[in-house]
Structures are given as C-alpha cells and as structure tokens.
Coordinates of C-alpha atoms in Angstrom, one line a residue:
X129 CA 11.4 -17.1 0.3
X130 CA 11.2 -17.1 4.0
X131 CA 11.2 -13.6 6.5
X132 CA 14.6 -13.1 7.6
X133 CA 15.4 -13.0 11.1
X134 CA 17.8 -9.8 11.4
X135 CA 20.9 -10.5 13.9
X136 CA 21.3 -6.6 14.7
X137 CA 20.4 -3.3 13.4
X138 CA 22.7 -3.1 10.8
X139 CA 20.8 -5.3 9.0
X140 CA 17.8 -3.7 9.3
X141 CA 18.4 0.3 9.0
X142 CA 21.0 2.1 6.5
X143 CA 23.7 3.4 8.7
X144 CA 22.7 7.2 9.2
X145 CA 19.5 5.9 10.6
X146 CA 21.3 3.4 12.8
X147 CA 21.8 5.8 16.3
X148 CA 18.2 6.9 16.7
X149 CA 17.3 3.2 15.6
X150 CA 19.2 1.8 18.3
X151 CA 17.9 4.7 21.3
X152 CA 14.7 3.5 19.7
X153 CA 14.8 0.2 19.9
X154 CA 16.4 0.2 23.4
X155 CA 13.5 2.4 25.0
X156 CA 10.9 -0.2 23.5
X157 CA 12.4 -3.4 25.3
X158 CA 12.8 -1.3 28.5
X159 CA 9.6 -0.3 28.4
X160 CA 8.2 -3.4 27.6
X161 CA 9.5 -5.0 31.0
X162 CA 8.1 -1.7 32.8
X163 CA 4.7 -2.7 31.1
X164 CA 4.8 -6.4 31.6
X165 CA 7.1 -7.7 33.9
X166 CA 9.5 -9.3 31.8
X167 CA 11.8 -9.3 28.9
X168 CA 9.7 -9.3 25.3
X169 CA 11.4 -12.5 23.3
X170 CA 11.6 -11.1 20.5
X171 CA 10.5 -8.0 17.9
X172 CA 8.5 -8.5 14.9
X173 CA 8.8 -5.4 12.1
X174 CA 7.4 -4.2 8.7
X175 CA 7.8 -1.1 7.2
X176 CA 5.6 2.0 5.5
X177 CA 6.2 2.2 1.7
X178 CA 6.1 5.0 -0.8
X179 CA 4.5 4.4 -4.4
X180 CA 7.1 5.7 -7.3
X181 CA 4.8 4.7 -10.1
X182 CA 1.5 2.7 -10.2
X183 CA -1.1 4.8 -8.1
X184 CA -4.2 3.3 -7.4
X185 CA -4.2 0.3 -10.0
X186 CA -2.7 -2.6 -8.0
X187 CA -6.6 -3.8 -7.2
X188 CA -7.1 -3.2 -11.0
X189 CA -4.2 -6.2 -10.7
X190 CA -1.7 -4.1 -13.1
X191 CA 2.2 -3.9 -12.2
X192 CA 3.3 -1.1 -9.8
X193 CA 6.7 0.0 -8.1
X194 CA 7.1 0.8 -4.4
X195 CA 10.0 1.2 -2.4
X196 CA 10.1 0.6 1.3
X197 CA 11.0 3.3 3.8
X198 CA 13.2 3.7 7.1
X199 CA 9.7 4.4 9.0
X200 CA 8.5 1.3 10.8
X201 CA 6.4 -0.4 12.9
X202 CA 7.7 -2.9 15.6
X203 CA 6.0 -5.2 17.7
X204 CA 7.9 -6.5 20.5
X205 CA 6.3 -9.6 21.9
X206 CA 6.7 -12.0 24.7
X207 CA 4.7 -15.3 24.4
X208 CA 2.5 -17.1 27.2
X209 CA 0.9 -20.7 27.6
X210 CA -2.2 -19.9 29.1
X211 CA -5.8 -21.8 29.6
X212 CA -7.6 -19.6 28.1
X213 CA -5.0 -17.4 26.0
X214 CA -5.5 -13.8 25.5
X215 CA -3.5 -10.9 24.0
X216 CA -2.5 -8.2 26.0
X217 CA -1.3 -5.3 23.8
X218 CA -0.1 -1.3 25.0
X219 CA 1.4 1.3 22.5
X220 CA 4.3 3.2 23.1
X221 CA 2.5 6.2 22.1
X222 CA -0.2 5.6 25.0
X223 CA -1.6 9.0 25.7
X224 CA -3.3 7.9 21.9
X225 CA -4.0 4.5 21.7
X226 CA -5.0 2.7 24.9
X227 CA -3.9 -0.2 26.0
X228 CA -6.2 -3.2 25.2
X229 CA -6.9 -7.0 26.7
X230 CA -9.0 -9.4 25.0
X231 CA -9.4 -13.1 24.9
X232 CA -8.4 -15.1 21.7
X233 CA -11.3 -17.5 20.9
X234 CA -10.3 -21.0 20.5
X235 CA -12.8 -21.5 17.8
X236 CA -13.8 -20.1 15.0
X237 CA -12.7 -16.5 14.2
X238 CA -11.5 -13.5 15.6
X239 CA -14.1 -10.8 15.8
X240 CA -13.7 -7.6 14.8
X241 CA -16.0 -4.4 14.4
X242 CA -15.2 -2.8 11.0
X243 CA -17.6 -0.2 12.1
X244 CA -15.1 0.7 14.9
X245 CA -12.1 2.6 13.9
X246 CA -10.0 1.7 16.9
X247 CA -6.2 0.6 16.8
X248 CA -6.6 -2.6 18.0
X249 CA -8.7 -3.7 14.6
X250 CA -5.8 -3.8 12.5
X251 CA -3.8 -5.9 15.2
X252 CA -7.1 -8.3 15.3
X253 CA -7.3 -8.3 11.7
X254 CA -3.3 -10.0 11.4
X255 CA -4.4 -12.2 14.5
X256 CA -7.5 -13.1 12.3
X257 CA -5.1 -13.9 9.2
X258 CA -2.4 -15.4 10.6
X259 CA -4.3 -18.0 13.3
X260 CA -6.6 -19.1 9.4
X261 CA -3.0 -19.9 8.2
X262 CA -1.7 -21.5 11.3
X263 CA -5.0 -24.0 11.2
X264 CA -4.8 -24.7 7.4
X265 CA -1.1 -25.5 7.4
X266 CA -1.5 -27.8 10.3
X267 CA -4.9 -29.2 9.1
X268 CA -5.1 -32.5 10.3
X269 CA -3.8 -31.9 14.0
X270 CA -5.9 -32.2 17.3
X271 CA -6.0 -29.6 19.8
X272 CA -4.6 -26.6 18.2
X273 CA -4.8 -23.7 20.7
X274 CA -3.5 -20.4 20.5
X275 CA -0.9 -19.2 22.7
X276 CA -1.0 -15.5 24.2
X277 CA 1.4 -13.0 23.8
X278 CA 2.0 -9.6 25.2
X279 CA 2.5 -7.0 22.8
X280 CA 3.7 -3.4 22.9
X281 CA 3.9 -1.5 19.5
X282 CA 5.9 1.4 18.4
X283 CA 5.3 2.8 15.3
X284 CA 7.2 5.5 13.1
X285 CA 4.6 5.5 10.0
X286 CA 2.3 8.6 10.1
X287 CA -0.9 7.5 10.4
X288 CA -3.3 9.0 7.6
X289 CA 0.3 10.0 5.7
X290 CA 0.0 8.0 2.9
X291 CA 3.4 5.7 3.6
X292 CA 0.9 2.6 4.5
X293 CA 0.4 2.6 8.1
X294 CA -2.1 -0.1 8.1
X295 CA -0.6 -2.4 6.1
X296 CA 2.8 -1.6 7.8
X297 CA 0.6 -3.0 11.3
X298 CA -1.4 -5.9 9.7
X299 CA 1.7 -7.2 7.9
X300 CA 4.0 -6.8 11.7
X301 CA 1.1 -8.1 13.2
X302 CA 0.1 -11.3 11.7
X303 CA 4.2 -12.2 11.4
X304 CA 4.5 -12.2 14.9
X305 CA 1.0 -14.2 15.7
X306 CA 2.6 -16.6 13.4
X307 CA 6.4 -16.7 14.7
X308 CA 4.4 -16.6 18.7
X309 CA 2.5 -19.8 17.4
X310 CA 5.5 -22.3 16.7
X311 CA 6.0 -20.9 12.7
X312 CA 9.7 -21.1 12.8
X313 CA 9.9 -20.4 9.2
X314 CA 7.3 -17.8 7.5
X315 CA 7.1 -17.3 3.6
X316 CA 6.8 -13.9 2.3
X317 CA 4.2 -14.8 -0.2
X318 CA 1.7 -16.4 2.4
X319 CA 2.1 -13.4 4.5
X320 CA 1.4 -10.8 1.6
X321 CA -1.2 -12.9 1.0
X322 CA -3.1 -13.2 4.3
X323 CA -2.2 -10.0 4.6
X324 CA -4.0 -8.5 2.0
X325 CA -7.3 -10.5 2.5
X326 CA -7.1 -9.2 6.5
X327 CA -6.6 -5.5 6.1
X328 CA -10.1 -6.2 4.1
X329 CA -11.9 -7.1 7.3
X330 CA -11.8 -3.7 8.6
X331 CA -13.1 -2.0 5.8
X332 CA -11.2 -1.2 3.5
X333 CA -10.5 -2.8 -0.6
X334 CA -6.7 -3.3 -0.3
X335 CA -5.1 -4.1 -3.1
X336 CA -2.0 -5.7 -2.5
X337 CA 1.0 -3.2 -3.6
X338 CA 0.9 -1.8 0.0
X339 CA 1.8 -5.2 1.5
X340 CA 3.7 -6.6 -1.2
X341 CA 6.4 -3.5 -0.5
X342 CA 6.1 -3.9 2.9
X343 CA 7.5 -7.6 3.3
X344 CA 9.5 -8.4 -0.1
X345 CA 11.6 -5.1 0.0
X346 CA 15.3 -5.1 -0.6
X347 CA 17.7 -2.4 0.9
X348 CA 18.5 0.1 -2.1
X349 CA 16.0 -1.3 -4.4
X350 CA 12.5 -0.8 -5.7
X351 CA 10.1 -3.4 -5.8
X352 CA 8.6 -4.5 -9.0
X353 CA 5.0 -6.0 -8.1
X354 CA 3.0 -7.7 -10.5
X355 CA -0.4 -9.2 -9.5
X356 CA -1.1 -12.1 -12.3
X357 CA -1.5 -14.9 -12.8
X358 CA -0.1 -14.7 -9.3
X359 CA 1.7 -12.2 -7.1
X360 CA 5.5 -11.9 -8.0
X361 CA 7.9 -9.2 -7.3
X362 CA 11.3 -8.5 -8.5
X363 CA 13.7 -6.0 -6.6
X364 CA 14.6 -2.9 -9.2
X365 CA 17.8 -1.3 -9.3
X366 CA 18.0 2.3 -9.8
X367 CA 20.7 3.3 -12.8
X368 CA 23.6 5.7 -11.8
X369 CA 23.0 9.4 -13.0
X370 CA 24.3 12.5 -13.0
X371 CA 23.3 14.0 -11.2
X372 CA 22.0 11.5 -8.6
X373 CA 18.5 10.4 -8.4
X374 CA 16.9 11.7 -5.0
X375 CA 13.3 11.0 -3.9
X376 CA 12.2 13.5 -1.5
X377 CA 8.9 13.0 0.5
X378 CA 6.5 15.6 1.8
X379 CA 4.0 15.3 4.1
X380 CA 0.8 17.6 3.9
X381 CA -0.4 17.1 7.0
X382 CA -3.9 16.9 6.0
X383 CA -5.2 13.8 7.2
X384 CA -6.3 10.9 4.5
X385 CA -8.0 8.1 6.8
X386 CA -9.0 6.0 3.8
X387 CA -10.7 3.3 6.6
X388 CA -12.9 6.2 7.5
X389 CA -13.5 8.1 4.2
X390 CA -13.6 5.0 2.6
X391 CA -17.3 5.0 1.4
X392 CA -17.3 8.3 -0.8
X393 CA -13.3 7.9 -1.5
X394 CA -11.3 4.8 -1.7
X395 CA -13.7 2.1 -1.7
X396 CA -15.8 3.9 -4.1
X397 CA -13.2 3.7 -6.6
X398 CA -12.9 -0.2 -6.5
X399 CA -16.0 -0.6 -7.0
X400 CA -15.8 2.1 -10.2
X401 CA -13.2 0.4 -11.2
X402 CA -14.6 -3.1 -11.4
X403 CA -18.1 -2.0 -12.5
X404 CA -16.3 -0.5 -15.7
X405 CA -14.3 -4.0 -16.2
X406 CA -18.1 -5.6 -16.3
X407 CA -19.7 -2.7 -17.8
X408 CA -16.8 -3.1 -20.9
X409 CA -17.1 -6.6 -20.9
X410 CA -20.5 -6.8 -22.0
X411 CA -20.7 -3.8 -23.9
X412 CA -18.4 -5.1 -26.4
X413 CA -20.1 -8.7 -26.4
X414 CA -17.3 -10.5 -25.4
X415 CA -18.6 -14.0 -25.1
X416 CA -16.7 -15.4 -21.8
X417 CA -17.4 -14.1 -18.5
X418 CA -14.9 -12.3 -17.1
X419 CA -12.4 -14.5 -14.6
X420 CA -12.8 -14.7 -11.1
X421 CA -9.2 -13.1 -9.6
X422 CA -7.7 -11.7 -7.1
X423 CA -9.4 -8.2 -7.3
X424 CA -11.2 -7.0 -4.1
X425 CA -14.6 -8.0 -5.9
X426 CA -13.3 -10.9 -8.2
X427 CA -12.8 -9.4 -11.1
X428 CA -10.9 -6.6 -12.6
X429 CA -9.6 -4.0 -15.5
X430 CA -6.4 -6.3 -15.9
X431 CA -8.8 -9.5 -16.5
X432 CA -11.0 -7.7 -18.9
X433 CA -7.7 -6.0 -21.0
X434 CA -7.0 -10.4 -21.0
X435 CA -10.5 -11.5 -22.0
X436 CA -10.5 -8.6 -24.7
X437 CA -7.9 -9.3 -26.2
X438 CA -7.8 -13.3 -26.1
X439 CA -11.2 -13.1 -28.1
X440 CA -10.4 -10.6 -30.6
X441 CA -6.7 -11.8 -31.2
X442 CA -6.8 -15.1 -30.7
X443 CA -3.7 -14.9 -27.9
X444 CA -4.1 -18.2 -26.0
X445 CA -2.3 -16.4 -22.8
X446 CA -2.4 -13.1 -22.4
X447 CA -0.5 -13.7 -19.1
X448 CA 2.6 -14.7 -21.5
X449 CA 2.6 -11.8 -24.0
X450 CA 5.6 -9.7 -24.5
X451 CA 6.2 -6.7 -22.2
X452 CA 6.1 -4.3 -25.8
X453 CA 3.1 -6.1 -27.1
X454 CA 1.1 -5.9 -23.8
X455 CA 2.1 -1.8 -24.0
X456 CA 0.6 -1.8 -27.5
X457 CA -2.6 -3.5 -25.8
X458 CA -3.1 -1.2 -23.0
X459 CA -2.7 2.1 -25.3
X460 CA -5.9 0.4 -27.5
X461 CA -7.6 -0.2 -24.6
X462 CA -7.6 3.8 -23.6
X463 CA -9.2 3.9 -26.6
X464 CA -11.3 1.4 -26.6
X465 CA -12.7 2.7 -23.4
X466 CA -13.4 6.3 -24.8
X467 CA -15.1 4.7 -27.7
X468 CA -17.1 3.1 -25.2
X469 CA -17.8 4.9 -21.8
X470 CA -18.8 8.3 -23.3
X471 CA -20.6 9.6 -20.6
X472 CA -18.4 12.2 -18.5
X473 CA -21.1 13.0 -16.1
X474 CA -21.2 8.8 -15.3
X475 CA -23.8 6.5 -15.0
X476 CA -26.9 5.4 -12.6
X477 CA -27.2 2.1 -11.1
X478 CA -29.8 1.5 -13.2
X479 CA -28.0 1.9 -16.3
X480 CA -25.0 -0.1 -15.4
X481 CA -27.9 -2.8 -14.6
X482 CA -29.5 -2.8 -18.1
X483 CA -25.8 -3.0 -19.7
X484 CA -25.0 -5.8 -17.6
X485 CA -28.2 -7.5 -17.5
X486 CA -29.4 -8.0 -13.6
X487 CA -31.8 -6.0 -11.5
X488 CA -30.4 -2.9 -9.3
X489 CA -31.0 -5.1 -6.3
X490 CA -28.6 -7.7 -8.0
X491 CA -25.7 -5.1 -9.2
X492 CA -25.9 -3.8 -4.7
X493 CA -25.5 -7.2 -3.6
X494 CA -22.8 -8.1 -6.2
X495 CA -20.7 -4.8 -6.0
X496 CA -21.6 -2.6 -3.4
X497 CA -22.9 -4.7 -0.1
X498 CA -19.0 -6.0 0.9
X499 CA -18.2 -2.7 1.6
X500 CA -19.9 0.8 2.6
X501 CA -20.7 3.0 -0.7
X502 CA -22.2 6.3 -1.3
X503 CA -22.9 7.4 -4.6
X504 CA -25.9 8.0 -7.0
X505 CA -23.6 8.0 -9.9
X506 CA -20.5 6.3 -11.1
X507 CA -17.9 7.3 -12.8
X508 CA -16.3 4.8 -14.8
X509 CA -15.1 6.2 -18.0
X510 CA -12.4 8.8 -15.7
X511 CA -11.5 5.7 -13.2
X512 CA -11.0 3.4 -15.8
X513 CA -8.6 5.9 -18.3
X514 CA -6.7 6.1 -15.4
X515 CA -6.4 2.7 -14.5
X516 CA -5.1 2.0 -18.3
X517 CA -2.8 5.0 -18.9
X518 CA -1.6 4.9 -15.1
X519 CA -0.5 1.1 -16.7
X520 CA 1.1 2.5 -19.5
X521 CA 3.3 4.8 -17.3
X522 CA 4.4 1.6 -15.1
X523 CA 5.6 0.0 -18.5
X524 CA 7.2 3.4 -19.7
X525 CA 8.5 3.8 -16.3
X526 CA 10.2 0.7 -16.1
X527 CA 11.4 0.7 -19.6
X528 CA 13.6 4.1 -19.0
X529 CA 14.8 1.9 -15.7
X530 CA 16.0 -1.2 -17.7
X531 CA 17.1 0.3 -20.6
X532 CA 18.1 4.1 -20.2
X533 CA 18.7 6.1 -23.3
X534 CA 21.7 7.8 -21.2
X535 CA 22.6 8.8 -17.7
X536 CA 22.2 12.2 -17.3
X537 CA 19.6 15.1 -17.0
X538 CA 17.5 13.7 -20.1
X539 CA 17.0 10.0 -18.4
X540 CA 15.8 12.6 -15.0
X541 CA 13.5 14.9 -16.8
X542 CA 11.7 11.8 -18.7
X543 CA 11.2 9.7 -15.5
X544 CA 10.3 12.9 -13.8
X545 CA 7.6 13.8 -16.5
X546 CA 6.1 10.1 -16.1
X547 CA 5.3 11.4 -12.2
X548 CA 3.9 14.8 -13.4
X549 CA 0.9 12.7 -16.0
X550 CA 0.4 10.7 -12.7
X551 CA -0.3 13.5 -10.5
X552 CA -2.5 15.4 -13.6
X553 CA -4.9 11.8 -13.5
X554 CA -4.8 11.6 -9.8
X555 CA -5.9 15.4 -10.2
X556 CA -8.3 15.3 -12.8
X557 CA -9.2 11.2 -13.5
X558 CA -8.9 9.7 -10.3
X559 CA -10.1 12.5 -7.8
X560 CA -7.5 11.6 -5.3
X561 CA -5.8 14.9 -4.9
X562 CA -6.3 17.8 -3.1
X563 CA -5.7 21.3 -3.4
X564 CA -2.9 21.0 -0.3
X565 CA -0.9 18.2 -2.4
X566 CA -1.5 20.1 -5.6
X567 CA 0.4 23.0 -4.2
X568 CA 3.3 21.1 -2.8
X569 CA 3.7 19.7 -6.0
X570 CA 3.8 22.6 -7.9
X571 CA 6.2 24.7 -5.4
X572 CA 8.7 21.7 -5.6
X573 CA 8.7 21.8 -9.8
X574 CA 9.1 25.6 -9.4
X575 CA 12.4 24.9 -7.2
X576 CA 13.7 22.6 -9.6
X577 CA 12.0 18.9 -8.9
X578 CA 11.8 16.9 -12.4
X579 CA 8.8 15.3 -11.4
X580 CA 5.9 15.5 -8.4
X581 CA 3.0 13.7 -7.8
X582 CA 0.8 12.4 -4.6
X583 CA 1.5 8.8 -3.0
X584 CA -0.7 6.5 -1.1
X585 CA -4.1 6.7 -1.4
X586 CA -4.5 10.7 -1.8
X587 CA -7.0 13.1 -0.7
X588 CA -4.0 14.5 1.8
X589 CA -0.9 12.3 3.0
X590 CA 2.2 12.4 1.5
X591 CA 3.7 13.1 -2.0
X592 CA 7.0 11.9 -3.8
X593 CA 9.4 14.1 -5.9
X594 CA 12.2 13.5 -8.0
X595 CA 14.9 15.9 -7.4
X596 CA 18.2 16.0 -8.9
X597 CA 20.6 16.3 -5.5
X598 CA 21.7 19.9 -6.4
X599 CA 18.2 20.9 -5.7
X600 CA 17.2 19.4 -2.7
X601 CA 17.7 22.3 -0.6
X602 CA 16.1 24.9 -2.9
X603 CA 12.9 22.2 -2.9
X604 CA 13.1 22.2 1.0
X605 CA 13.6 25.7 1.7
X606 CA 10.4 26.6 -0.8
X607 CA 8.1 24.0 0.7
X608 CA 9.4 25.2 4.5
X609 CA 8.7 29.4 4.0
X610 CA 6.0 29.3 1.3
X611 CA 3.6 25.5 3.0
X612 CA 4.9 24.4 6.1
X613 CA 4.7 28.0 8.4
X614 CA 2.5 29.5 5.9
X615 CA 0.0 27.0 6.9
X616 CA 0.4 26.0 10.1
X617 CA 2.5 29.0 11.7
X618 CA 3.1 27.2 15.4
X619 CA 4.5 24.3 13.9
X620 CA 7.2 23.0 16.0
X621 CA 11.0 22.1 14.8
X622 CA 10.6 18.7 15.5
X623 CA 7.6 18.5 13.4
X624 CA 9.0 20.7 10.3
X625 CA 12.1 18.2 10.7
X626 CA 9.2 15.0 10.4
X627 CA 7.7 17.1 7.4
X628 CA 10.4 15.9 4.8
X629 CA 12.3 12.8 4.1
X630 CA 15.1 12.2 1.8
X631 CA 14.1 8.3 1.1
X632 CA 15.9 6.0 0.2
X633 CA 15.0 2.5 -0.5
X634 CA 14.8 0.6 2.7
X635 CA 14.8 -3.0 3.9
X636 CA 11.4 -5.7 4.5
X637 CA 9.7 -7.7 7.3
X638 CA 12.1 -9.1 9.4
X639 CA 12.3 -11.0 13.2
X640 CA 14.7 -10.0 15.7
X641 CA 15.9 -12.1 18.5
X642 CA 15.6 -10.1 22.2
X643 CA 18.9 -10.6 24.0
X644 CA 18.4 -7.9 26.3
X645 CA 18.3 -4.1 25.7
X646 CA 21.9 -3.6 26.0
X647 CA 22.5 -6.1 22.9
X648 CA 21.2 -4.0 20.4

C-alpha cells in the first residue's frame, strides 16, 4: 500500500478544519520562496496521533489502537542537483528552532549526536533512514548520490504533548528524503518501518504504534496495530451510539520530553519490560531461548507469552491462535507473573544476573548500554502486570467495538471503564502519570466523562476522554475554571482555545503537489 499523493486539502483535513488549513498551508509556500528564492515543489505530511487503548505495550509487541489527529507536521521541500549536496532546512516557528545547513555525506551514514537534543536530530534521523532504504532498494547501481533539498517545516503537534511529535517529524521527514531522491512510489510499511528503527538513533526505544498511526491512518477510523509476526494494521470503525461517541483531548501543559527524561522514564521501562520477558523465561525453565524480534532490544513480553505457551501447550503457532483463546492466555499469564515476580520493591542487577545466568557486566552490555539508564533497581513484576492486563484491555476493547452488546449508554460506560483501569496502571503499575494528568482526569469523570486516562508516553502531555456529546461542555467548562486558569492564571485565549480538542479520527502521510500558493 503506497503513500497517497493528496490533490487538495479536502483530501487531507475534515471540512471544519479546512479554512485555517488552507491560510496555513498558503503562508508556508509563501514563505518558503521568501526563505529560498523559489517555489518549494512539493509538501510532504504526517500527522500526531492519540493512543485510545494500548499504552506503553507496543515495544512489548502487543496489539494497540491509535487514531490520527488534524495536528500535523509539513515539510515543504524544493529539490537541488548539487556537487556536493547539502540540506538547507528553517522552521516556520524560527524565533525557536534555528535554521540549520549541513552537508549530506555521500558515504556511509548520516551523523547525528543523540546527546544533543536539537531539532534538526529528528530531521537527520529520517534523512539517516530513508537514504539506508534508497541504497538497499537500488543495491546494485553505481554512483548513487544524494540530491539536496531545501526544507522549511511547520508543525502543529505540541512538542512534549504526548500526540507524537517526533514520530509525526521522522515519519514527514524520511517521506520526503525518499520522494526528493527519485522514489515515485513509497510503501507504507517500509516507511513505518525505517521509521521506527530511526527515531531510535536519537535516543529514544520507539516502539512502533506511534509511527504505525502516523502513516496507515484512515479518515474516521482507528487503527488497529498489531506487531507479530509482522506489523499489520487494520482501520477500525467506531459503532453508532446514542449518544455519540466523542473523544476529547486535554493538554496538561506540563512538559513530557521522553528524549530527554528518557534515562529514569521511558527508556527505563523497555528495558524493565524486556528484562522481565528474560527474567520469566528462565525462571520457569522454558527450554528455548526466547526469539530474536522486533522489540527495541530483541526480545519481548509478547515473545515470551509465545515461547510459554508453545512449550507447555504444545501450540505449534502461537501467532495463529484464536483472538478468545490468546485472551485466555494473557489473563494466565498475569498470573503467572505474580506467581513469579514477587518482589514489589524489584530487583538488583545482580539478581536478575544470577536468574539469567551471565555476569552484571554481561546483563549492562546486553540491556542497558544501547541506551542511557539510571536505576539501582528494577521493577519488573509492576511493568510487566501492566504490560499483560494493558493486553487484555486491547482485546476487551476491541471486542465491545466488533461486537457491541447494544448501542447506547451501556456499550459508553463499558468502553469508558476499559480507559479508567488504564489510567489506574499507568498510575500505579507503570509510573507514567502525574499528579497534573491525574487531576484532569478526575475533574472530567466528575463532569460526566465515561472514561479518562493519559496518552502518549505520560509523565505530563496530553490525556484522552470519552464523553458522551451532551457532556462535552460541562467537561470543558470544569477543566477551564477549576485547571487551566487555576494553574496558569495569565494564560492567553488563544492558548486555552489550543488546550482542548474535540478529535476526531483524521487522515495519514500523504504528498502534495505545489502548484503555487493560490492553488490550494
């Protein structure tokens, strides 16, 4: 399934977002020739997702389900044959991010400083992705060189807001390095793909959901995204209720740079999570190693639920079980795992080395030296209950969505009460929330909301809430008098008007042709 190149807007936004799009869009192109000279040739775009269900488990490699937002971020690009090609790239938003020049090395591959948070990485880190893809798809040929391109970027996905910034940039990024380099004709799944593995090189574990929403989306529908034995995703209808099914999205305005926190937050918890997948593993004997996979470290919770249970059941596939009978697995395996990992205060580097067998120096180099870690101990009994019961809420999730027992307030409440478990393990398992997301959460189930819970990675960004449409004001109006001017009391309009957004389920990656400004 290729990237679609859009014709015009409409194809793009939903038609209430379609005037500011198009003022949007039009100040861009106009500014690119200001910046460069000339008219960009075309726009590259991918959007910022929120997470309905599946937080935190897509590097464990279980099934989540995103939806793509309105909030974007566009690169508009004009290519260059040059000797020695380099990428000029400026950001609308200039007074923050600089503008940058750099040459694009012929051989080998692109550099980048994961040490250095700057803007730029996350553009390098698409260049980085895209050019490896250009080279092996056109293995054989002489003479490949790069051809430069000037770039300038606008984006509408808050940074540090938990809509997937970064992955909206990589994903934008590495499309149009690959449409600037000759690819006429650019498969989702290979960009996901080298998407995923680039947003790694500047720090940071991806998993894969983030990306995966941000190119396969489908106007009006969530995106089911399942990780083995190979990525897949399958656009998800919502049923018609009464009353209608409304997401609402609130920002708490405290920052969650996971590339910068990263060492005692979100990289930490990979780790956890795939120390407890070997830690189970050879606690319960199982004879096979876990499989190498697509996990940030090569293995993963999903693989050892697969291992487990082809041993002890003698399932030849675990891959091809039935959806029920894979439920009935993952609710043993929460057992299973507080049979197991009893200790709630964790456990030491070197007791995870005596389970599995290998010196401490051997358990740094194998899971803790690809990316910056700080912890004495580990706690993989919590991470890993999450992990499995965030899984069974996917599959309970998605069974309500296939196969509703009706259409009214009853379906509501129970998808709604599948959010509120979510946002208890974030709380309490996980230690993603905060107290600033907690409270937003409980002010909109006080208003009425059937279900809150945090999005993204946590520790601040954004949250999600199901609201039935009668209740959308009341939500607003409590999160406005008793969050929003309670805690920051200057806030502007225009900001309190950013604050909250009534999603709904917007469209993937796309290419746009430049006619000119005034062919929007």
């Amino acid at each position: 399934m290729e990237v679609p190149t859009a014709t015009s807007l409409d194809d793009i936004y939903p038609e209430d977002a379609q005037l500011a799009q198009k003022r949007r869009w039009k100040n861009l192109l106009v500014k690119f020739e200001e910046q460069y000279g000339h008219q960009a040739g075309f726009v590259s775009r991918s959007p910022g997702r929120v997470n309905i269900i599946g937080e935190h488990i897509d590097y464990s490699l279980y099934e989540v389900l995103p939806m793509a937002v309105t909030a974007d971020v566009l690169l508009a690009v004009r290519v260059k044959k040059e000797t020695n090609p380099k990428i000029r790239i400026a950001n609308i938003h200039s007074s923050k991010f600089e503008a940058r020049e750099f040459d694009i090395p012929i051989q080998g591959e692109i550099p980048i400083d994961a040490s250095n948070h700057e803007w730029v990485n996350y553009f390098r880190s698409g260049l980085r992705g895209a050019m490896g893809l250009v080279h092996k798809k056109r293995k054989g040929e002489d003479g490949i060189v790069p051809l430069g391109m000037d770039i300038l970027v606008d984006g509408t996905v808050p940074t540090g807001g938990g809509l997937s910034s970064s992955a909206a940039f990589v994903c934008a990024s590495a499309l149009a390095v690959m449409k600037a380099n000759g690819e006429e004709i650019v498969d989702k799944k290979e960009l996901v793909e080298l998407a995923i593995v680039s947003e790694r090189a500047v720090g940071v574990n991806s998993g894969g959901m983030d990306q995966s929403a941000s190119v396969f989306s489908i106007r009006d529908h969530a995106l089911y995204v399942s990780f083995k034995p190979s990525l897949n995703t399958k656009a998800i209808g919502f049923p018609n209720t009464n009353p209608e099914i409304m997401f609402l999205i609130a920002q708490s305005f405290v920052a969650a740079d996971k590339h910068v926190t990263a060492p005692v937050n979100y990289n930490l918890r990979v780790v956890e999570c795939s120390l407890a997948a070997a830690f189970l593993s050879k606690k319960l004997g199982l004879k096979r190693s876990l499989p190498r996979d697509s996990g940030p470290l090569g293995i993963s919770l999903r693989g050892f639920q697969d291992i487990y249970f082809e041993e002890t059941e003698g399932i030849e596939d675990n891959h091809k079980t039935s959806k029920s009978d894979f439920a009935k697995q993952v609710d043993s395996t929460i057992k299973i795992t507080k049979d197991t990992l009893t200790q709630e205060e964790g456990y030491t580097r070197e007791e995870i080395s005596s389970v599995l067998g290998i010196s401490v120096d051997e358990l740094n180099e194998r899971f803790t030296s690809s990316f910056p870690i700080r912890a004495d101990r580990f706690l993989l009994r919590q991470r890993a209950l999450h992990v499995f019961t965030e899984a069974a809420r996917v599959l309970k999730f998605m069974s309500l969505l296939s196969s509703p027992p009706n259409h009214g307030e009853d379906l509501l409440k129970e998808l709604g009460a599948i959010l509120n478990e979510t946002q208890t393990s974030c709380r309490e398992q996980y230690d993603c929330s905060c107290p600033e997301l907690d409270e937003l959460c409980q002010l909109a189930l006080d208003s009425g909301a059937y279900g809150s819970r945090l999005t993204g990675a946590g520790w601040g960004g954004c949250s999600v809430h199901l609201v039935p449409e009668h209740k959308v004001d009341a939500v607003r109006k409590a999160w406005e008098e008793n969050y929003y001017r309670k805690k920051f009391p200057d806030i502007s309009e225009e900001k309190l008007a950013e604050a909250v957004v009534v999603s709904k389920p917007g469209s993937g990656s796309s290419l746009f042709m430049v006619q000119g400004a005034d062919r929007l």
